PDB file of N, CA and C in Angstrom:
ATOM      1  N   MET A1400      76.868-112.857 119.069  1.00  0.00           N
ATOM      2  CA  MET A1400      77.235-113.937 118.745  1.00  0.00           C
ATOM      3  C   MET A1400      77.877-115.397 118.941  1.00  0.00           C
ATOM      4  N   SER A1401      78.408-115.886 118.638  1.00  0.00           N
ATOM      5  CA  SER A1401      79.206-116.943 119.645  1.00  0.00           C
ATOM      6  C   SER A1401      80.052-117.077 117.952  1.00  0.00           C
ATOM      7  N   THR A1402      81.063-117.501 118.466  1.00  0.00           N
ATOM      8  CA  THR A1402      83.019-117.249 117.939  1.00  0.00           C
ATOM      9  C   THR A1402      82.394-118.356 116.592  1.00  0.00           C
ATOM     10  N   SER A1403      81.732-118.779 116.557  1.00  0.00           N
ATOM     11  CA  SER A1403      81.229-119.954 115.534  1.00  0.00           C
ATOM     12  C   SER A1403      80.422-119.494 114.835  1.00  0.00           C
ATOM     13  N   ARG A1404      79.420-118.812 115.624  1.00  0.00           N
ATOM     14  CA  ARG A1404      77.801-118.146 114.234  1.00  0.00           C
ATOM     15  C   ARG A1404      79.231-117.489 113.704  1.00  0.00           C
ATOM     16  N   ASP A1405      80.226-116.507 114.081  1.00  0.00           N
ATOM     17  CA  ASP A1405      81.468-115.112 113.456  1.00  0.00           C
ATOM     18  C   ASP A1405      82.007-116.354 112.161  1.00  0.00           C
ATOM     19  N   GLU A1406      82.193-117.085 112.166  1.00  0.00           N
ATOM     20  CA  GLU A1406      82.768-117.751 111.744  1.00  0.00           C
ATOM     21  C   GLU A1406      82.815-118.536 110.411  1.00  0.00           C
ATOM     22  N   LEU A1407      81.130-119.142 110.953  1.00  0.00           N
ATOM     23  CA  LEU A1407      80.059-119.061 109.735  1.00  0.00           C
ATOM     24  C   LEU A1407      80.326-117.704 108.620  1.00  0.00           C
ATOM     25  N   HIS A1408      80.270-117.306 108.909  1.00  0.00           N
ATOM     26  CA  HIS A1408      79.500-115.737 108.338  1.00  0.00           C
ATOM     27  C   HIS A1408      80.927-115.751 107.560  1.00  0.00           C
ATOM     28  N   ASP A1409      81.929-115.585 108.347  1.00  0.00           N
ATOM     29  CA  ASP A1409      83.644-115.001 107.234  1.00  0.00           C
ATOM     30  C   ASP A1409      82.995-115.585 106.474  1.00  0.00           C
ATOM     31  N   LEU A1410      83.145-117.515 106.379  1.00  0.00           N
ATOM     32  CA  LEU A1410      83.408-118.563 105.475  1.00  0.00           C
ATOM     33  C   LEU A1410      81.986-118.711 104.217  1.00  0.00           C
ATOM     34  N   ILE A1411      80.681-118.257 104.816  1.00  0.00           N
ATOM     35  CA  ILE A1411      79.446-117.615 103.428  1.00  0.00           C
ATOM     36  C   ILE A1411      80.262-117.187 102.958  1.00  0.00           C
ATOM     37  N   ASP A1412      81.207-115.704 103.418  1.00  0.00           N
ATOM     38  CA  ASP A1412      81.137-114.464 102.477  1.00  0.00           C
ATOM     39  C   ASP A1412      81.721-114.743 102.209  1.00  0.00           C
ATOM     40  N   ASP A1413      83.145-115.511 102.297  1.00  0.00           N
ATOM     41  CA  ASP A1413      84.075-116.032 101.522  1.00  0.00           C
ATOM     42  C   ASP A1413      83.711-117.294  99.561  1.00  0.00           C
ATOM     43  N   LEU A1414      82.569-117.785 100.037  1.00  0.00           N
ATOM     44  CA  LEU A1414      82.351-118.974  98.742  1.00  0.00           C
ATOM     45  C   LEU A1414      82.188-118.793  97.724  1.00  0.00           C
ATOM     46  N   PRO A1415      82.076-119.294  96.679  1.00  0.00           N
ATOM     47  CA  PRO A1415      82.556-119.348  95.171  1.00  0.00           C
ATOM     48  C   PRO A1415      80.878-118.513  94.715  1.00  0.00           C
ATOM     49  N   ASP A1416      80.777-117.905  94.364  1.00  0.00           N
ATOM     50  CA  ASP A1416      79.213-118.231  93.500  1.00  0.00           C
ATOM     51  C   ASP A1416      78.275-118.854  93.706  1.00  0.00           C
ATOM     52  N   ASP A1417      78.678-120.371  92.321  1.00  0.00           N
ATOM     53  CA  ASP A1417      78.857-121.035  91.900  1.00  0.00           C
ATOM     54  C   ASP A1417      78.628-122.316  92.902  1.00  0.00           C
ATOM     55  N   GLN A1418      78.670-121.540  94.284  1.00  0.00           N
ATOM     56  CA  GLN A1418      78.400-123.296  95.100  1.00  0.00           C
ATOM     57  C   GLN A1418      77.555-122.543  96.132  1.00  0.00           C
ATOM     58  N   VAL A1419      76.932-120.970  96.636  1.00  0.00           N
ATOM     59  CA  VAL A1419      75.749-120.107  97.420  1.00  0.00           C
ATOM     60  C   VAL A1419      74.810-121.251  97.325  1.00  0.00           C
ATOM     61  N   ALA A1420      74.364-121.766  95.712  1.00  0.00           N
ATOM     62  CA  ALA A1420      72.614-122.374  95.839  1.00  0.00           C
ATOM     63  C   ALA A1420      73.031-123.553  97.142  1.00  0.00           C
ATOM     64  N   ALA A1421      74.342-124.847  96.427  1.00  0.00           N
ATOM     65  CA  ALA A1421      74.151-125.774  97.403  1.00  0.00           C
ATOM     66  C   ALA A1421      74.643-125.764  99.310  1.00  0.00           C
ATOM     67  N   VAL A1422      75.526-124.380  99.031  1.00  0.00           N
ATOM     68  CA  VAL A1422      75.170-124.526 100.563  1.00  0.00           C
ATOM     69  C   VAL A1422      73.938-124.317 101.457  1.00  0.00           C
ATOM     70  N   LEU A1423      73.412-123.071 100.281  1.00  0.00           N
ATOM     71  CA  LEU A1423      71.867-123.121 101.318  1.00  0.00           C
ATOM     72  C   LEU A1423      70.975-123.687 101.284  1.00  0.00           C
ATOM     73  N   ALA A1424      70.816-124.542  99.846  1.00  0.00           N
ATOM     74  CA  ALA A1424      69.837-125.336 100.584  1.00  0.00           C
ATOM     75  C   ALA A1424      70.783-126.596 101.516  1.00  0.00           C
ATOM     76  N   ASP A1425      72.043-126.461 101.207  1.00  0.00           N
ATOM     77  CA  ASP A1425      71.998-128.298 103.386  1.00  0.00           C
ATOM     78  C   ASP A1425      72.096-127.279 104.135  1.00  0.00           C
ATOM     79  N   VAL A1426      71.762-126.179 104.302  1.00  0.00           N
ATOM     80  CA  VAL A1426      71.478-124.822 105.610  1.00  0.00           C
ATOM     81  C   VAL A1426      69.953-124.874 105.575  1.00  0.00           C
ATOM     82  N   LYS A1427      69.307-124.921 104.915  1.00  0.00           N
ATOM     83  CA  LYS A1427      67.738-125.021 104.646  1.00  0.00           C
ATOM     84  C   LYS A1427      67.213-126.288 104.776  1.00  0.00           C
ATOM     85  N   ARG A1428      68.067-127.549 105.064  1.00  0.00           N
ATOM     86  CA  ARG A1428      67.855-128.454 105.742  1.00  0.00           C
ATOM     87  C   ARG A1428      67.730-128.583 107.069  1.00  0.00           C
ATOM     88  N   ARG A1429      68.567-128.555 107.216  1.00  0.00           N
ATOM     89  CA  ARG A1429      69.527-127.923 108.652  1.00  0.00           C
ATOM     90  C   ARG A1429      68.807-127.602 109.767  1.00  0.00           C
ATOM     91  N   ALA A1430      68.320-126.461 108.633  1.00  0.00           N
ATOM     92  CA  ALA A1430      67.635-125.892 110.178  1.00  0.00           C
ATOM     93  C   ALA A1430      66.408-125.303 110.509  1.00  0.00           C
ATOM     94  N   THR A1431      66.095-125.399 111.768  1.00  0.00           N
ATOM     95  CA  THR A1431      64.706-125.302 112.117  1.00  0.00           C
ATOM     96  C   THR A1431      64.107-124.733 111.953  1.00  0.00           C
ATOM     97  N   PRO A1432      63.007-125.384 111.755  1.00  0.00           N
ATOM     98  CA  PRO A1432      61.629-124.219 111.292  1.00  0.00           C
ATOM     99  C   PRO A1432      61.229-123.705 112.240  1.00  0.00           C
ATOM    100  N   ARG A1433      61.221-121.555 112.173  1.00  0.00           N
ATOM    101  CA  ARG A1433      60.368-121.335 112.759  1.00  0.00           C
ATOM    102  C   ARG A1433      58.782-120.779 112.590  1.00  0.00           C
ATOM    103  N   PRO A1434      57.900-121.092 114.110  1.00  0.00           N
ATOM    104  CA  PRO A1434      56.626-119.800 113.548  1.00  0.00           C
ATOM    105  C   PRO A1434      56.052-118.751 112.664  1.00  0.00           C
ATOM    106  N   PRO A1435      56.086-119.409 111.239  1.00  0.00           N
ATOM    107  CA  PRO A1435      55.654-117.512 110.671  1.00  0.00           C
ATOM    108  C   PRO A1435      55.069-116.582 112.000  1.00  0.00           C
ATOM    109  N   ARG A1436      56.045-115.726 111.747  1.00  0.00           N
ATOM    110  CA  ARG A1436      55.511-114.063 112.373  1.00  0.00           C
ATOM    111  C   ARG A1436      54.356-112.949 111.976  1.00  0.00           C
ATOM    112  N   THR A1437      53.854-113.210 113.186  1.00  0.00           N
ATOM    113  CA  THR A1437      52.493-111.938 112.775  1.00  0.00           C
ATOM    114  C   THR A1437      52.530-111.330 112.746  1.00  0.00           C
ATOM    115  N   THR A1438      51.274-110.574 111.988  1.00  0.00           N
ATOM    116  CA  THR A1438      51.196-108.878 112.457  1.00  0.00           C
ATOM    117  C   THR A1438      50.377-108.027 113.465  1.00  0.00           C
ATOM    118  N   GLU A1439      49.773-109.734 113.474  1.00  0.00           N
ATOM    119  CA  GLU A1439      48.153-109.790 114.524  1.00  0.00           C
ATOM    120  C   GLU A1439      48.693-109.504 115.948  1.00  0.00           C
ATOM    121  N   PRO A1440      47.416-107.816 116.314  1.00  0.00           N
ATOM    122  CA  PRO A1440      47.803-107.849 118.087  1.00  0.00           C
ATOM    123  C   PRO A1440      47.972-109.107 118.591  1.00  0.00           C
ATOM    124  N   PHE A1441      47.528-108.182 120.282  1.00  0.00           N
ATOM    125  CA  PHE A1441      47.412-110.364 120.611  1.00  0.00           C
ATOM    126  C   PHE A1441      45.807-110.078 120.797  1.00  0.00           C
ATOM    127  N   GLU A1442      45.297-110.908 122.013  1.00  0.00           N
ATOM    128  CA  GLU A1442      43.763-110.586 121.667  1.00  0.00           C
ATOM    129  C   GLU A1442      43.451-109.444 122.176  1.00  0.00           C
ATOM    130  N   TRP A1443      44.096-108.880 123.589  1.00  0.00           N
ATOM    131  CA  TRP A1443      44.111-107.817 124.823  1.00  0.00           C
ATOM    132  C   TRP A1443      44.074-106.503 124.249  1.00  0.00           C
ATOM    133  N   PHE A1444      45.008-106.479 123.006  1.00  0.00           N
ATOM    134  CA  PHE A1444      45.186-105.260 122.704  1.00  0.00           C
ATOM    135  C   PHE A1444      44.117-104.164 121.973  1.00  0.00           C
ATOM    136  N   GLY A1445      44.407-103.410 123.143  1.00  0.00           N
ATOM    137  CA  GLY A1445      43.004-102.009 122.741  1.00  0.00           C
ATOM    138  C   GLY A1445      41.579-102.467 123.554  1.00  0.00           C
ATOM    139  N   MET A1446      41.288-103.658 124.333  1.00  0.00           N
ATOM    140  CA  MET A1446      40.324-104.303 124.737  1.00  0.00           C
ATOM    141  C   MET A1446      39.960-102.831 125.585  1.00  0.00           C
ATOM    142  N   ILE A1447      40.418-101.974 126.173  1.00  0.00           N
ATOM    143  CA  ILE A1447      40.082-101.082 126.828  1.00  0.00           C
ATOM    144  C   ILE A1447      39.294 -99.578 126.617  1.00  0.00           C
ATOM    145  N   LYS A1448      38.307 -99.988 126.233  1.00  0.00           N
ATOM    146  CA  LYS A1448      37.666 -98.375 125.091  1.00  0.00           C
ATOM    147  C   LYS A1448      37.379 -97.596 126.270  1.00  0.00           C
ATOM    148  N   ASP A1449      36.819 -97.560 127.147  1.00  0.00           N
ATOM    149  CA  ASP A1449      36.462 -96.158 128.050  1.00  0.00           C
ATOM    150  C   ASP A1449      37.532 -96.240 129.064  1.00  0.00           C
ATOM    151  N   GLY A1450      38.065 -96.172 129.159  1.00  0.00           N
ATOM    152  CA  GLY A1450      39.354 -95.939 130.903  1.00  0.00           C
ATOM    153  C   GLY A1450      39.440 -95.088 131.071  1.00  0.00           C
ATOM    154  N   PRO A1451      39.592 -94.574 132.657  1.00  0.00           N
ATOM    155  CA  PRO A1451      40.317 -93.725 133.359  1.00  0.00           C
ATOM    156  C   PRO A1451      41.548 -93.276 132.726  1.00  0.00           C
ATOM    157  N   ARG A1452      41.103 -92.392 132.538  1.00  0.00           N
ATOM    158  CA  ARG A1452      42.431 -90.958 132.068  1.00  0.00           C
ATOM    159  C   ARG A1452      43.524 -92.108 133.021  1.00  0.00           C
ATOM    160  N   ASN A1453      43.503 -91.831 133.665  1.00  0.00           N
ATOM    161  CA  ASN A1453      45.206 -92.377 134.931  1.00  0.00           C
ATOM    162  C   ASN A1453      44.916 -94.436 135.565  1.00  0.00           C
ATOM    163  N   ALA A1454      44.987 -94.968 134.510  1.00  0.00           N
ATOM    164  CA  ALA A1454      44.636 -96.378 134.655  1.00  0.00           C
ATOM    165  C   ALA A1454      46.325 -96.725 135.235  1.00  0.00           C
ATOM    166  N   SER A1455      46.918 -96.819 135.911  1.00  0.00           N
ATOM    167  CA  SER A1455      47.619 -96.334 137.171  1.00  0.00           C
ATOM    168  C   SER A1455      47.025 -96.906 138.539  1.00  0.00           C
ATOM    169  N   SER A1456      46.437 -96.262 138.595  1.00  0.00           N
ATOM    170  CA  SER A1456      45.986 -95.595 140.322  1.00  0.00           C
ATOM    171  C   SER A1456      45.341 -97.529 140.300  1.00  0.00           C
ATOM    172  N   PRO A1457      45.298 -98.272 141.536  1.00  0.00           N
ATOM    173  CA  PRO A1457      44.151 -99.708 142.221  1.00  0.00           C
ATOM    174  C   PRO A1457      43.278 -99.470 141.844  1.00  0.00           C
ATOM    175  N   GLU A1458      42.090 -98.586 141.523  1.00  0.00           N
ATOM    176  CA  GLU A1458      40.653 -98.842 141.097  1.00  0.00           C
ATOM    177  C   GLU A1458      41.043 -99.864 140.263  1.00  0.00           C
ATOM    178  N   ALA A1459      41.401 -98.353 139.153  1.00  0.00           N
ATOM    179  CA  ALA A1459      41.181 -98.757 137.141  1.00  0.00           C
ATOM    180  C   ALA A1459      41.648 -99.901 137.426  1.00  0.00           C
ATOM    181  N   ILE A1460      42.977-100.198 138.419  1.00  0.00           N
ATOM    182  CA  ILE A1460      43.142-102.141 137.633  1.00  0.00           C
ATOM    183  C   ILE A1460      42.149-102.942 138.056  1.00  0.00           C
ATOM    184  N   ASP A1461      42.047-102.836 139.211  1.00  0.00           N
ATOM    185  CA  ASP A1461      41.194-103.902 139.672  1.00  0.00           C
ATOM    186  C   ASP A1461      40.221-103.896 138.921  1.00  0.00           C
ATOM    187  N   ALA A1462      39.862-102.601 137.814  1.00  0.00           N
ATOM    188  CA  ALA A1462      38.568-102.340 137.075  1.00  0.00           C
ATOM    189  C   ALA A1462      39.027-103.719 136.217  1.00  0.00           C
ATOM    190  N   VAL A1463      39.537-103.655 135.546  1.00  0.00           N
ATOM    191  CA  VAL A1463      40.449-104.235 134.677  1.00  0.00           C
ATOM    192  C   VAL A1463      40.895-105.288 134.081  1.00  0.00           C
ATOM    193  N   LEU A1464      41.204-105.874 135.119  1.00  0.00           N
ATOM    194  CA  LEU A1464      40.946-107.349 136.198  1.00  0.00           C
ATOM    195  C   LEU A1464      39.479-107.800 136.221  1.00  0.00           C
ATOM    196  N   ALA A1465      39.271-107.095 136.832  1.00  0.00           N
ATOM    197  CA  ALA A1465      37.661-107.515 137.119  1.00  0.00           C
ATOM    198  C   ALA A1465      36.936-107.930 135.513  1.00  0.00           C
ATOM    199  N   GLN A1466      36.726-107.325 134.779  1.00  0.00           N
ATOM    200  CA  GLN A1466      36.634-107.961 132.922  1.00  0.00           C
ATOM    201  C   GLN A1466      37.062-108.351 132.702  1.00  0.00           C
ATOM    202  N   GLY A1467      37.774-109.528 132.824  1.00  0.00           N
ATOM    203  CA  GLY A1467      38.367-110.409 131.938  1.00  0.00           C
ATOM    204  C   GLY A1467      40.090-110.093 131.922  1.00  0.00           C
ATOM    205  N   PHE A1468      40.678-108.834 131.367  1.00  0.00           N
ATOM    206  CA  PHE A1468      41.428-108.444 131.469  1.00  0.00           C
ATOM    207  C   PHE A1468      42.670-110.176 131.078  1.00  0.00           C
ATOM    208  N   GLY A1469      43.311-110.597 130.184  1.00  0.00           N
ATOM    209  CA  GLY A1469      44.509-111.801 129.889  1.00  0.00           C
ATOM    210  C   GLY A1469      43.519-112.733 129.686  1.00  0.00           C
ATOM    211  N   ARG A1470      42.438-112.824 129.579  1.00  0.00           N
ATOM    212  CA  ARG A1470      41.536-113.884 129.480  1.00  0.00           C
ATOM    213  C   ARG A1470      41.338-114.591 128.456  1.00  0.00           C
TER     214      ARG A1470
END
């Protein structure tokens, strides 16, 4: 964390309880919204159902890529 961020954390910890709501509203107004997190796996997750036991062989890698892995 940056020094400024550490200082902000310390200042927030020292705020009186009656000022927390006002500061929280101001910080929420200033904060950049983040995209919602998802727990869904990637589309390609688990795409190989009946693959070879040694998937690191060049032949296995070529077969996976030929099936359209990552598309």
